[in-house]
Tab-separated table of C-alpha atoms (C1' of nucleotides) in Angstrom:
chain	number	residue	atom	x	y	z
A	13	MET	CA	-54.792	-44.539	96.880
A	14	ASP	CA	-57.352	-41.959	97.822
A	15	VAL	CA	-59.156	-42.352	94.579
A	16	PRO	CA	-62.493	-44.173	94.654
A	17	ALA	CA	-62.490	-47.500	92.899
A	18	PRO	CA	-64.829	-47.953	89.958
A	19	ARG	CA	-68.182	-48.736	91.554
A	20	HIS	CA	-68.360	-52.226	90.222
A	21	LEU	CA	-65.077	-53.009	91.899
A	22	ASN	CA	-66.016	-51.925	95.368
A	23	ALA	CA	-65.912	-54.345	98.211
A	24	ARG	CA	-69.237	-55.689	99.253
A	25	LYS	CA	-68.671	-54.822	102.870
A	26	ARG	CA	-65.884	-53.643	105.053
A	27	PRO	CA	-64.573	-55.839	107.837
A	28	ARG	CA	-65.847	-54.626	111.192
A	29	GLN	CA	-64.606	-57.169	113.622
A	30	ALA	CA	-61.016	-58.250	114.181
A	31	ARG	CA	-61.469	-61.777	112.888
A	32	SER	CA	-62.727	-60.624	109.551
A	33	ALA	CA	-59.749	-58.308	109.100
A	34	VAL	CA	-57.617	-61.370	109.598
A	35	THR	CA	-59.713	-63.216	107.045
A	36	VAL	CA	-59.360	-60.476	104.426
A	37	ASP	CA	-55.631	-60.416	104.918
A	38	ALA	CA	-55.429	-64.166	104.622
A	39	ILE	CA	-57.322	-63.937	101.390
A	40	PHE	CA	-54.871	-61.404	99.979
A	41	GLU	CA	-51.900	-63.518	100.937
A	42	ALA	CA	-53.521	-66.639	99.603
A	43	THR	CA	-54.173	-64.903	96.314
A	44	ILE	CA	-50.495	-64.156	95.923
A	45	GLN	CA	-49.599	-67.704	96.868
A	46	VAL	CA	-51.958	-69.162	94.318
A	47	LEU	CA	-50.689	-66.806	91.656
A	48	LEU	CA	-47.128	-67.840	92.423
A	49	ALA	CA	-47.918	-71.528	92.510
A	50	GLU	CA	-50.360	-71.829	89.655
A	51	GLY	CA	-50.409	-68.672	87.578
A	52	VAL	CA	-53.258	-66.342	86.641
A	53	HIS	CA	-55.133	-68.775	84.504
A	54	ARG	CA	-55.468	-71.176	87.403
A	55	LEU	CA	-56.341	-68.509	89.902
A	56	THR	CA	-59.726	-69.685	91.093
A	57	THR	CA	-61.941	-68.293	93.766
A	58	THR	CA	-62.164	-71.753	95.245
A	59	ARG	CA	-58.450	-72.232	95.219
A	60	VAL	CA	-57.834	-68.890	96.866
A	61	ALA	CA	-60.410	-69.606	99.550
A	62	GLU	CA	-59.013	-73.030	100.185
A	63	ARG	CA	-55.488	-71.713	100.545
A	64	ALA	CA	-56.685	-68.959	102.821
A	65	GLY	CA	-58.412	-71.504	105.002
A	66	VAL	CA	-61.881	-70.115	104.452
A	67	SER	CA	-64.810	-70.997	102.291
A	68	VAL	CA	-65.687	-69.441	98.986
A	69	GLY	CA	-68.760	-67.925	100.485
A	70	THR	CA	-66.659	-66.009	102.929
A	71	MET	CA	-64.627	-64.533	100.121
A	72	TYR	CA	-67.774	-63.292	98.488
A	73	GLN	CA	-68.723	-61.392	101.623
A	74	TYR	CA	-65.800	-59.086	101.075
A	75	PHE	CA	-65.331	-59.144	97.345
A	76	PRO	CA	-68.327	-59.052	95.038
A	77	HIS	CA	-66.370	-60.974	92.414
A	78	LYS	CA	-62.914	-62.105	91.414
A	79	GLN	CA	-62.040	-58.879	89.674
A	80	ALA	CA	-62.724	-56.892	92.800
A	81	LEU	CA	-60.304	-59.110	94.688
A	82	LEU	CA	-57.550	-58.541	92.144
A	83	TYR	CA	-58.270	-54.839	92.097
A	84	ALA	CA	-57.996	-54.627	95.858
A	85	LEU	CA	-54.816	-56.645	95.812
A	86	ASN	CA	-53.161	-54.315	93.371
A	87	GLU	CA	-54.405	-51.335	95.297
A	88	ARG	CA	-52.810	-52.686	98.430
A	89	TYR	CA	-49.560	-53.327	96.612
A	90	LEU	CA	-49.335	-49.916	95.028
A	91	ASP	CA	-50.264	-48.217	98.263
A	92	ARG	CA	-47.431	-49.869	100.094
A	93	LEU	CA	-45.001	-49.195	97.309
A	94	ALA	CA	-45.955	-45.531	97.220
A	95	ASP	CA	-45.527	-45.336	100.976
A	96	ARG	CA	-42.008	-46.617	100.679
A	97	ILE	CA	-40.950	-44.277	97.943
A	98	GLU	CA	-42.535	-41.291	99.601
A	99	ALA	CA	-40.645	-41.998	102.747
A	100	VAL	CA	-37.345	-42.139	100.863
A	101	CYS	CA	-38.120	-38.888	99.103
A	102	LEU	CA	-38.969	-37.155	102.313
A	103	SER	CA	-35.783	-38.320	103.956
A	104	HIS	CA	-33.786	-36.801	101.158
A	105	HIS	CA	-35.198	-33.284	101.124
A	106	GLY	CA	-32.362	-30.814	101.009
A	107	ARG	CA	-29.773	-33.400	100.099
A	108	PRO	CA	-27.592	-32.966	96.952
A	109	THR	CA	-29.210	-33.984	93.675
A	110	ALA	CA	-26.858	-36.883	93.274
A	111	ALA	CA	-27.990	-38.407	96.539
A	112	MET	CA	-31.615	-37.925	95.611
A	113	VAL	CA	-31.319	-39.717	92.305
A	114	ALA	CA	-29.333	-42.563	93.722
A	115	ALA	CA	-31.808	-43.043	96.564
A	116	LEU	CA	-34.855	-42.891	94.364
A	117	ILE	CA	-33.547	-45.424	91.919
A	118	GLU	CA	-32.321	-47.676	94.687
A	119	ALA	CA	-35.640	-47.565	96.517
A	120	TYR	CA	-37.747	-48.329	93.468
A	121	TRP	CA	-35.387	-50.902	92.116
A	122	ASP	CA	-35.133	-52.769	95.363
A	123	ALA	CA	-38.856	-52.667	95.935
A	124	LYS	CA	-39.450	-54.276	92.595
A	125	THR	CA	-36.576	-56.728	92.747
A	126	GLU	CA	-36.488	-58.044	96.275
A	127	ARG	CA	-39.502	-60.231	95.519
A	128	SER	CA	-39.372	-60.291	91.777
A	129	ASP	CA	-41.636	-63.325	91.591
A	130	VAL	CA	-44.342	-61.452	93.439
A	131	THR	CA	-43.852	-58.379	91.330
A	132	ARG	CA	-44.213	-60.549	88.225
A	133	VAL	CA	-47.470	-62.203	89.225
A	134	LEU	CA	-48.943	-58.933	90.328
A	135	TYR	CA	-48.254	-57.508	86.903
A	136	SER	CA	-49.958	-60.501	85.382
A	137	SER	CA	-52.929	-60.243	87.714
A	138	ALA	CA	-53.486	-56.667	86.642
A	139	VAL	CA	-53.943	-57.534	82.999
A	140	GLU	CA	-57.523	-57.252	81.914
A	141	LEU	CA	-58.262	-55.222	84.988
A	142	ASP	CA	-59.664	-51.753	84.820
A	143	ASN	CA	-56.923	-50.334	86.969
A	144	GLU	CA	-56.161	-47.125	85.178
A	145	ALA	CA	-57.359	-45.165	88.206
A	146	LEU	CA	-54.945	-47.095	90.402
A	147	ILE	CA	-51.988	-46.440	88.166
A	148	GLU	CA	-52.837	-42.801	87.809
A	149	ALA	CA	-53.189	-42.353	91.553
A	150	PHE	CA	-49.850	-44.023	92.073
A	151	ALA	CA	-48.189	-41.916	89.402
A	152	HIS	CA	-49.654	-38.810	90.945
A	153	ARG	CA	-48.314	-39.624	94.395
A	154	MET	CA	-44.911	-40.268	92.923
A	155	ASP	CA	-44.982	-37.079	90.906
A	156	LYS	CA	-45.684	-35.065	93.971
A	157	ALA	CA	-43.140	-36.765	96.150
A	158	THR	CA	-40.252	-36.491	93.769
A	159	ALA	CA	-41.091	-32.993	92.591
A	160	ALA	CA	-41.164	-31.810	96.180
A	161	MET	CA	-37.852	-33.470	96.822
A	162	LEU	CA	-36.135	-32.094	93.759
A	163	ALA	CA	-37.330	-28.581	94.561
A	164	THR	CA	-35.348	-28.678	97.811
A	165	ALA	CA	-32.029	-29.549	96.174
A	166	PRO	CA	-29.283	-27.002	96.854
A	167	ASN	CA	-28.515	-24.869	93.795
A	168	ALA	CA	-31.540	-26.251	92.002
A	169	ALA	CA	-33.204	-23.952	89.463
A	170	TYR	CA	-35.255	-26.012	87.025
A	171	ALA	CA	-36.754	-24.176	84.149
A	172	ASN	CA	-39.649	-26.618	84.013
A	173	LEU	CA	-39.602	-28.857	86.987
A	174	ASP	CA	-42.778	-30.688	86.038
A	175	LEU	CA	-41.559	-31.949	82.701
A	176	VAL	CA	-38.156	-32.868	84.036
A	177	ASN	CA	-39.783	-34.669	86.900
A	178	ALA	CA	-42.218	-36.558	84.698
A	179	THR	CA	-39.431	-37.580	82.376
A	180	LEU	CA	-37.288	-38.751	85.212
A	181	LEU	CA	-39.998	-40.965	86.625
A	182	SER	CA	-40.957	-42.480	83.335
A	183	VAL	CA	-37.347	-43.284	82.552
A	184	ILE	CA	-36.653	-44.802	85.941
A	185	PHE	CA	-39.838	-46.796	86.251
A	186	GLY	CA	-39.738	-47.870	82.662
A	187	THR	CA	-36.119	-48.960	82.743
A	188	VAL	CA	-36.595	-50.946	85.892
A	189	ARG	CA	-39.502	-52.760	84.363
A	190	ASN	CA	-37.640	-53.458	81.159
A	191	VAL	CA	-34.586	-54.824	82.902
A	192	PHE	CA	-36.866	-56.764	85.136
A	193	GLU	CA	-38.823	-58.357	82.343
A	194	ARG	CA	-35.785	-59.314	80.363
A	195	ASN	CA	-34.695	-61.235	83.396
A	196	LEU	CA	-31.057	-60.333	82.954
A	197	PRO	CA	-28.430	-61.869	85.185
A	198	ALA	CA	-27.886	-59.995	88.443
A	199	LYS	CA	-24.520	-58.703	87.304
A	200	ALA	CA	-25.885	-57.124	84.140
A	201	GLN	CA	-28.768	-55.658	86.109
A	202	ALA	CA	-26.427	-54.015	88.568
A	203	ALA	CA	-24.314	-52.595	85.762
A	204	ILE	CA	-27.298	-51.077	84.011
A	205	ARG	CA	-28.604	-49.711	87.250
A	206	LYS	CA	-25.367	-47.889	87.819
A	207	GLN	CA	-25.491	-46.480	84.319
A	208	LEU	CA	-29.038	-45.371	84.896
A	209	VAL	CA	-28.084	-43.419	88.010
A	210	ALA	CA	-25.325	-41.637	86.144
A	211	MET	CA	-27.553	-40.942	83.220
A	212	CYS	CA	-30.340	-39.464	85.315
A	213	LEU	CA	-27.943	-37.360	87.320
A	214	THR	CA	-26.383	-35.893	84.204
A	215	TYR	CA	-29.836	-35.200	82.909
A	216	LEU	CA	-30.868	-33.333	86.018
A	217	GLU	CA	-27.711	-31.322	86.117
A	218	GLY	CA	-28.214	-30.300	82.531
A	219	ALA	CA	-31.797	-29.334	83.332
A	220	GLY	CA	-30.869	-26.927	86.091
A	221	GLY	CA	-30.282	-29.106	89.136
B	27	MET	CA	-36.907	-65.018	65.438
B	28	ASP	CA	-34.479	-67.766	64.548
B	29	VAL	CA	-34.867	-69.379	67.914
B	30	PRO	CA	-36.886	-72.581	68.063
B	31	ALA	CA	-40.129	-72.298	70.002
B	32	PRO	CA	-40.558	-74.473	73.063
B	33	ARG	CA	-41.569	-77.850	71.662
B	34	HIS	CA	-45.000	-77.751	73.175
B	35	LEU	CA	-45.701	-74.505	71.413
B	36	ASN	CA	-44.855	-75.638	67.918
B	37	ALA	CA	-47.399	-75.564	65.196
B	38	ARG	CA	-48.994	-78.863	64.392
B	39	LYS	CA	-48.279	-78.542	60.705
B	40	ARG	CA	-47.035	-75.911	58.325
B	41	PRO	CA	-49.294	-74.615	55.629
B	42	ARG	CA	-48.307	-76.121	52.244
B	43	GLN	CA	-50.903	-74.797	49.903
B	44	ALA	CA	-51.783	-71.211	49.175
B	45	ARG	CA	-55.264	-71.381	50.657
B	46	SER	CA	-53.990	-72.558	53.996
B	47	ALA	CA	-51.523	-69.718	54.223
B	48	VAL	CA	-54.457	-67.398	53.759
B	49	THR	CA	-56.281	-69.252	56.474
B	50	VAL	CA	-53.421	-68.949	58.932
B	51	ASP	CA	-53.145	-65.258	58.277
B	52	ALA	CA	-56.879	-64.805	58.713
B	53	ILE	CA	-56.599	-66.567	62.057
B	54	PHE	CA	-53.859	-64.189	63.190
B	55	GLU	CA	-55.854	-61.164	62.178
B	56	ALA	CA	-58.992	-62.532	63.764
B	57	THR	CA	-57.147	-63.123	66.994
B	58	ILE	CA	-56.165	-59.483	67.154
B	59	GLN	CA	-59.701	-58.447	66.332
B	60	VAL	CA	-61.167	-60.577	69.075
B	61	LEU	CA	-58.620	-59.319	71.530
B	62	LEU	CA	-59.495	-55.770	70.660
B	63	ALA	CA	-63.207	-56.340	70.770
B	64	GLU	CA	-63.520	-58.630	73.749
B	65	GLY	CA	-60.296	-58.792	75.688
B	66	VAL	CA	-58.064	-61.693	76.666
B	67	HIS	CA	-60.502	-63.324	78.999
B	68	ARG	CA	-63.034	-63.644	76.207
B	69	LEU	CA	-60.576	-64.786	73.635
B	70	THR	CA	-61.885	-68.241	72.787
B	71	THR	CA	-60.854	-70.567	70.057
B	72	THR	CA	-64.389	-70.632	68.767
B	73	ARG	CA	-64.671	-66.871	68.606
B	74	VAL	CA	-61.357	-66.565	66.796
B	75	ALA	CA	-62.345	-69.213	64.291
B	76	GLU	CA	-65.716	-67.605	63.730
B	77	ARG	CA	-64.178	-64.217	63.158
B	78	ALA	CA	-61.614	-65.711	60.811
B	79	GLY	CA	-64.360	-67.349	58.823
B	80	VAL	CA	-63.142	-70.881	59.461
B	81	SER	CA	-64.105	-73.661	61.789
B	82	VAL	CA	-62.469	-74.473	65.104
B	83	GLY	CA	-61.204	-77.702	63.686
B	84	THR	CA	-59.289	-75.826	61.042
B	85	MET	CA	-57.603	-73.749	63.696
B	86	TYR	CA	-56.435	-76.861	65.436
B	87	GLN	CA	-54.793	-78.037	62.238
B	88	TYR	CA	-52.249	-75.267	62.576
B	89	PHE	CA	-52.109	-74.647	66.269
B	90	PRO	CA	-52.086	-77.540	68.702
B	91	HIS	CA	-53.739	-75.335	71.298
B	92	LYS	CA	-54.618	-71.783	72.192
B	93	GLN	CA	-51.263	-71.016	73.740
B	94	ALA	CA	-49.497	-71.943	70.532
B	95	LEU	CA	-51.636	-69.503	68.681
B	96	LEU	CA	-50.780	-66.682	71.021
B	97	TYR	CA	-47.150	-67.613	70.947
B	98	ALA	CA	-47.073	-67.498	67.173
B	99	LEU	CA	-48.923	-64.227	67.126
B	100	ASN	CA	-46.406	-62.601	69.389
B	101	GLU	CA	-43.603	-64.096	67.409
B	102	ARG	CA	-44.980	-62.589	64.252
B	103	TYR	CA	-45.362	-59.196	65.916
B	104	LEU	CA	-41.853	-59.124	67.332
B	105	ASP	CA	-40.389	-60.276	64.061
B	106	ARG	CA	-41.951	-57.435	62.182
B	107	LEU	CA	-41.013	-54.918	64.837
B	108	ALA	CA	-37.416	-56.101	64.764
B	109	ASP	CA	-37.381	-55.841	60.992
B	110	ARG	CA	-38.457	-52.241	61.165
B	111	ILE	CA	-35.926	-51.206	63.779
B	112	GLU	CA	-33.118	-53.014	62.058
B	113	ALA	CA	-33.875	-51.217	58.829
B	114	VAL	CA	-33.737	-47.867	60.579
B	115	CYS	CA	-30.451	-48.730	62.198
B	116	LEU	CA	-28.921	-49.831	58.962
B	117	SER	CA	-29.993	-46.675	57.231
B	118	HIS	CA	-28.242	-44.616	59.872
B	119	HIS	CA	-24.829	-46.203	59.790
B	120	GLY	CA	-22.172	-43.525	59.664
B	121	ARG	CA	-24.576	-40.729	60.599
B	122	PRO	CA	-23.900	-38.457	63.586
B	123	THR	CA	-24.836	-39.883	66.958
B	124	ALA	CA	-27.580	-37.347	67.403
B	125	ALA	CA	-29.322	-38.534	64.248
B	126	MET	CA	-28.976	-42.128	65.343
B	127	VAL	CA	-30.583	-41.594	68.705
B	128	ALA	CA	-33.390	-39.505	67.320
B	129	ALA	CA	-34.131	-42.074	64.605
B	130	LEU	CA	-34.028	-45.042	66.976
B	131	ILE	CA	-36.365	-43.481	69.465
B	132	GLU	CA	-38.691	-42.264	66.755
B	133	ALA	CA	-38.866	-45.651	65.102
B	134	TYR	CA	-39.568	-47.588	68.249
B	135	TRP	CA	-41.944	-45.008	69.637
B	136	ASP	CA	-43.951	-44.805	66.467
B	137	ALA	CA	-44.101	-48.544	66.030
B	138	LYS	CA	-45.583	-48.888	69.497
B	139	THR	CA	-47.850	-45.914	69.314
B	140	GLU	CA	-49.317	-45.892	65.865
B	141	ARG	CA	-51.618	-48.732	66.862
B	142	SER	CA	-51.524	-48.399	70.581
B	143	ASP	CA	-54.672	-50.474	71.003
B	144	VAL	CA	-53.027	-53.386	69.219
B	145	THR	CA	-49.833	-52.988	71.188
B	146	ARG	CA	-51.857	-53.082	74.350
B	147	VAL	CA	-53.741	-56.283	73.597
B	148	LEU	CA	-50.601	-57.981	72.411
B	149	TYR	CA	-48.998	-57.224	75.754
B	150	SER	CA	-51.997	-58.691	77.472
B	151	SER	CA	-52.032	-61.759	75.285
B	152	ALA	CA	-48.421	-62.485	76.212
B	153	VAL	CA	-49.129	-62.712	79.902
B	154	GLU	CA	-48.999	-66.259	81.159
B	155	LEU	CA	-47.177	-67.243	78.038
B	156	ASP	CA	-43.759	-68.853	78.110
B	157	ASN	CA	-42.343	-66.308	75.738
B	158	GLU	CA	-38.987	-65.648	77.347
B	159	ALA	CA	-37.245	-67.074	74.318
B	160	LEU	CA	-39.106	-64.648	72.092
B	161	ILE	CA	-38.209	-61.666	74.167
B	162	GLU	CA	-34.626	-62.690	74.392
B	163	ALA	CA	-34.360	-63.237	70.642
B	164	PHE	CA	-35.875	-59.816	70.045
B	165	ALA	CA	-33.548	-58.181	72.532
B	166	HIS	CA	-30.608	-59.878	70.879
B	167	ARG	CA	-31.528	-58.659	67.448
B	168	MET	CA	-31.921	-55.140	68.781
B	169	ASP	CA	-28.642	-55.297	70.646
B	170	LYS	CA	-26.786	-56.268	67.520
B	171	ALA	CA	-28.506	-53.741	65.314
B	172	THR	CA	-27.937	-50.739	67.533
B	173	ALA	CA	-24.431	-51.725	68.571
B	174	ALA	CA	-23.411	-52.033	64.949
B	175	MET	CA	-24.951	-48.673	64.201
B	176	LEU	CA	-23.308	-46.894	67.162
B	177	ALA	CA	-19.923	-48.294	66.225
B	178	THR	CA	-20.063	-46.458	62.909
B	179	ALA	CA	-20.679	-43.057	64.414
B	180	PRO	CA	-18.038	-40.458	63.487
B	181	ASN	CA	-15.722	-39.669	66.416
B	182	ALA	CA	-17.150	-42.562	68.406
B	183	ALA	CA	-14.852	-44.218	70.925
B	184	TYR	CA	-16.880	-46.046	73.515
B	185	ALA	CA	-15.002	-47.477	76.420
B	186	ASN	CA	-17.557	-50.263	76.798
B	187	LEU	CA	-19.952	-50.222	73.932
B	188	ASP	CA	-21.909	-53.245	75.102
B	189	LEU	CA	-22.916	-51.819	78.443
B	190	VAL	CA	-23.715	-48.427	76.994
B	191	ASN	CA	-25.769	-50.062	74.286
B	192	ALA	CA	-27.682	-52.316	76.683
B	193	THR	CA	-28.457	-49.357	78.902
B	194	LEU	CA	-29.607	-47.270	76.007
B	195	LEU	CA	-32.001	-49.929	74.832
B	196	SER	CA	-33.444	-50.642	78.280
B	197	VAL	CA	-33.992	-46.975	78.882
B	198	ILE	CA	-35.640	-46.349	75.548
B	199	PHE	CA	-37.808	-49.442	75.471
B	200	GLY	CA	-38.721	-49.106	79.124
B	201	THR	CA	-39.589	-45.439	78.910
B	202	VAL	CA	-41.761	-45.963	75.899
B	203	ARG	CA	-43.663	-48.674	77.612
B	204	ASN	CA	-44.116	-46.651	80.771
B	205	VAL	CA	-45.402	-43.584	78.954
B	206	PHE	CA	-47.559	-45.854	76.895
B	207	GLU	CA	-49.115	-47.610	79.860
B	208	ARG	CA	-49.806	-44.426	81.747
B	209	ASN	CA	-51.783	-43.343	78.734
B	210	LEU	CA	-50.689	-39.734	78.994
B	211	PRO	CA	-52.213	-37.130	76.677
B	212	ALA	CA	-50.433	-36.863	73.334
B	213	LYS	CA	-48.918	-33.520	74.234
B	214	ALA	CA	-47.272	-34.858	77.394
B	215	GLN	CA	-46.067	-37.896	75.484
B	216	ALA	CA	-44.400	-35.746	72.863
B	217	ALA	CA	-42.750	-33.600	75.485
B	218	ILE	CA	-41.311	-36.586	77.309
B	219	ARG	CA	-40.174	-38.105	74.076
B	220	LYS	CA	-38.186	-34.995	73.282
B	221	GLN	CA	-36.614	-35.027	76.692
B	222	LEU	CA	-35.761	-38.676	76.245
B	223	VAL	CA	-33.914	-37.945	73.030
B	224	ALA	CA	-31.888	-35.213	74.629
B	225	MET	CA	-31.173	-37.371	77.658
B	226	CYS	CA	-29.957	-40.297	75.606
B	227	LEU	CA	-27.817	-38.130	73.421
B	228	THR	CA	-26.110	-36.504	76.373
B	229	TYR	CA	-25.560	-39.947	77.807
B	230	LEU	CA	-23.913	-41.232	74.649
B	231	GLU	CA	-21.738	-38.180	74.325
B	232	GLY	CA	-20.549	-38.585	77.852
B	233	ALA	CA	-19.837	-42.247	77.166
B	234	GLY	CA	-17.551	-41.584	74.259
B	235	GLY	CA	-19.875	-41.026	71.345
C	30	DC	C1'	-58.152	-88.630	35.419
C	31	DC	C1'	-57.461	-90.790	39.824
C	32	DA	C1'	-55.436	-91.751	44.173
C	33	DA	C1'	-53.170	-89.648	47.875
C	34	DA	C1'	-52.441	-85.753	50.541
C	35	DA	C1'	-53.946	-81.453	52.319
C	36	DC	C1'	-57.496	-78.852	54.011
C	37	DA	C1'	-61.914	-77.920	56.246
C	38	DC	C1'	-65.942	-78.851	59.082
C	39	DG	C1'	-68.598	-78.521	63.696
C	40	DA	C1'	-71.373	-81.235	67.014
C	41	DA	C1'	-70.178	-83.592	71.060
C	42	DT	C1'	-67.324	-84.413	75.141
C	43	DG	C1'	-65.482	-83.578	79.398
C	44	DA	C1'	-63.752	-80.369	82.387
C	45	DT	C1'	-63.418	-76.061	84.930
C	46	DC	C1'	-65.183	-72.165	87.014
C	47	DC	C1'	-67.923	-68.125	89.094
C	48	DT	C1'	-71.442	-67.081	91.899
C	49	DT	C1'	-75.538	-67.800	94.878
C	50	DC	C1'	-78.205	-68.899	98.847
C	51	DA	C1'	-80.072	-71.349	102.619
C	52	DT	C1'	-78.124	-72.351	106.822
C	53	DA	C1'	-75.153	-72.250	110.886
C	54	DT	C1'	-71.999	-70.098	114.273
C	55	DA	C1'	-69.804	-66.260	116.625
C	56	DT	C1'	-69.719	-61.611	118.473
C	57	DT	C1'	-71.613	-57.369	120.147
C	58	DC	C1'	-74.887	-54.563	122.380
C	59	DT	C1'	-78.527	-53.642	125.541
D	4	DA	C1'	-79.371	-63.441	128.895
D	5	DG	C1'	-81.465	-62.475	124.490
D	6	DA	C1'	-81.855	-59.960	120.264
D	7	DA	C1'	-79.428	-58.080	116.547
D	8	DT	C1'	-75.611	-58.080	113.739
D	9	DA	C1'	-71.504	-59.927	111.692
D	10	DT	C1'	-69.156	-63.708	109.947
D	11	DA	C1'	-68.651	-68.324	107.991
D	12	DT	C1'	-70.096	-72.511	105.314
D	13	DG	C1'	-70.120	-75.316	100.873
D	14	DA	C1'	-73.146	-77.860	97.856
D	15	DA	C1'	-75.512	-76.885	93.652
D	16	DG	C1'	-76.765	-74.140	89.583
D	17	DG	C1'	-75.697	-72.353	85.293
D	18	DA	C1'	-72.493	-71.025	82.025
D	19	DT	C1'	-68.338	-71.100	79.260
D	20	DC	C1'	-64.526	-73.293	77.014
D	21	DA	C1'	-60.621	-76.154	74.971
D	22	DT	C1'	-60.079	-79.905	72.377
D	23	DT	C1'	-61.247	-84.168	69.634
D	24	DC	C1'	-62.534	-86.898	65.788
D	25	DG	C1'	-65.369	-88.843	62.227
D	26	DT	C1'	-66.531	-87.039	57.951
D	27	DG	C1'	-66.617	-84.292	53.812
D	28	DT	C1'	-64.199	-81.323	50.275
D	29	DT	C1'	-60.353	-79.516	47.533
D	30	DT	C1'	-55.818	-79.650	45.589
D	31	DT	C1'	-51.708	-81.924	43.936
D	32	DG	C1'	-48.771	-85.120	41.497
D	33	DG	C1'	-48.306	-88.818	38.519
DNA sequence: CCAAAACACGAATGATCCTTCATATATTCT
DNA sequence: AGAATATATGAAGGATCATTCGTGTTTTGG
């Protein structure tokens, strides 16, 4: 995200040497591990440090407090996710609308599902975190990526691309999350996913695509 | 919900006298107030009791621990929500599909939005809570209510009502949550909501409704 | 009206946790 | 090499919290 974090969530210092970059990454990974193994309410600075193989003090060199760590972790996650979706969108410029929709849904769905346990704990770690800026930045990147893609569809003539695009994203992202949280069996998930693709495609066609 | 809570989340005792029923309700309301005013991470048993005008000890007469309180709170919320939606569905039996969809989306959307701050804190209070059973029970009630409604639509002939119904609910519930979490301006929310209604209607018509 | 049951109280206990800081080691630069 | 900077350590301080339990009060049923 190219949006500045709330000041109070900024890192204390940026890693300058190679070893500290390694440390910071280990801390991120350790955070996820602890979240997976113990849950948010047992996510302790000490536990994270221990799992990362460093001392608490070291953690506090890079994150002024626990919240900043969680903020940075979510930032990293959303950045990577946005990268993936953007790449898929770019690779589908000029393709038929049907291919676009299918690819978009597949990419997002897979990204969320392939490590559903991680997705879950990241959601939980974001609660009680002032991450509106993060979410908005992510949404904005997605908006731009998909709008640009849709605009290149052959025979596309959307009356109001922005609204259609926003609706499409809310529906896709929302549905994935809902299915995900209900923890439906894989078969049911796949069936709904297929329906979702068809539904979105029909919607776009009706809207001028 | 008619599903038994996980044993460890059961209330210690049920209120028998009138005054204790008042107490329990005050505790629920106080919990919401504290959540609104301070957030999950400052939700303490003492604070809740204080706000409810009772002592901590009293709280522990009805809830064996904090988690049980939050569990019961979410149970109460989902029960009421399900009641509302069920009533709307019932009142639309036999109506045209278009009216059904519009009413369903309106009912759910309004229920979630009219006190969006409460909705938000309830979501946050459910994190790190073993509430799968609750969610599943809610989903099941909704499934039955909407499926029964859709089956009464004039000219309805769904090839696979169950899948269509499940998709519809995931899409609606998911989209509402997504729009809700992004905290879009009211105008944008209304626009998307309208699109969602149209989208769902087209979907149902294509599926045999 | 009285005993039993239900309800209410809240200080004390024991545990967990975030964060700091004085100190020590490693790396870079000149 | 030596100074300056970056990185790492972890014990200790200070604060918050969930939960218990001995005790007091109110209601109910006979």
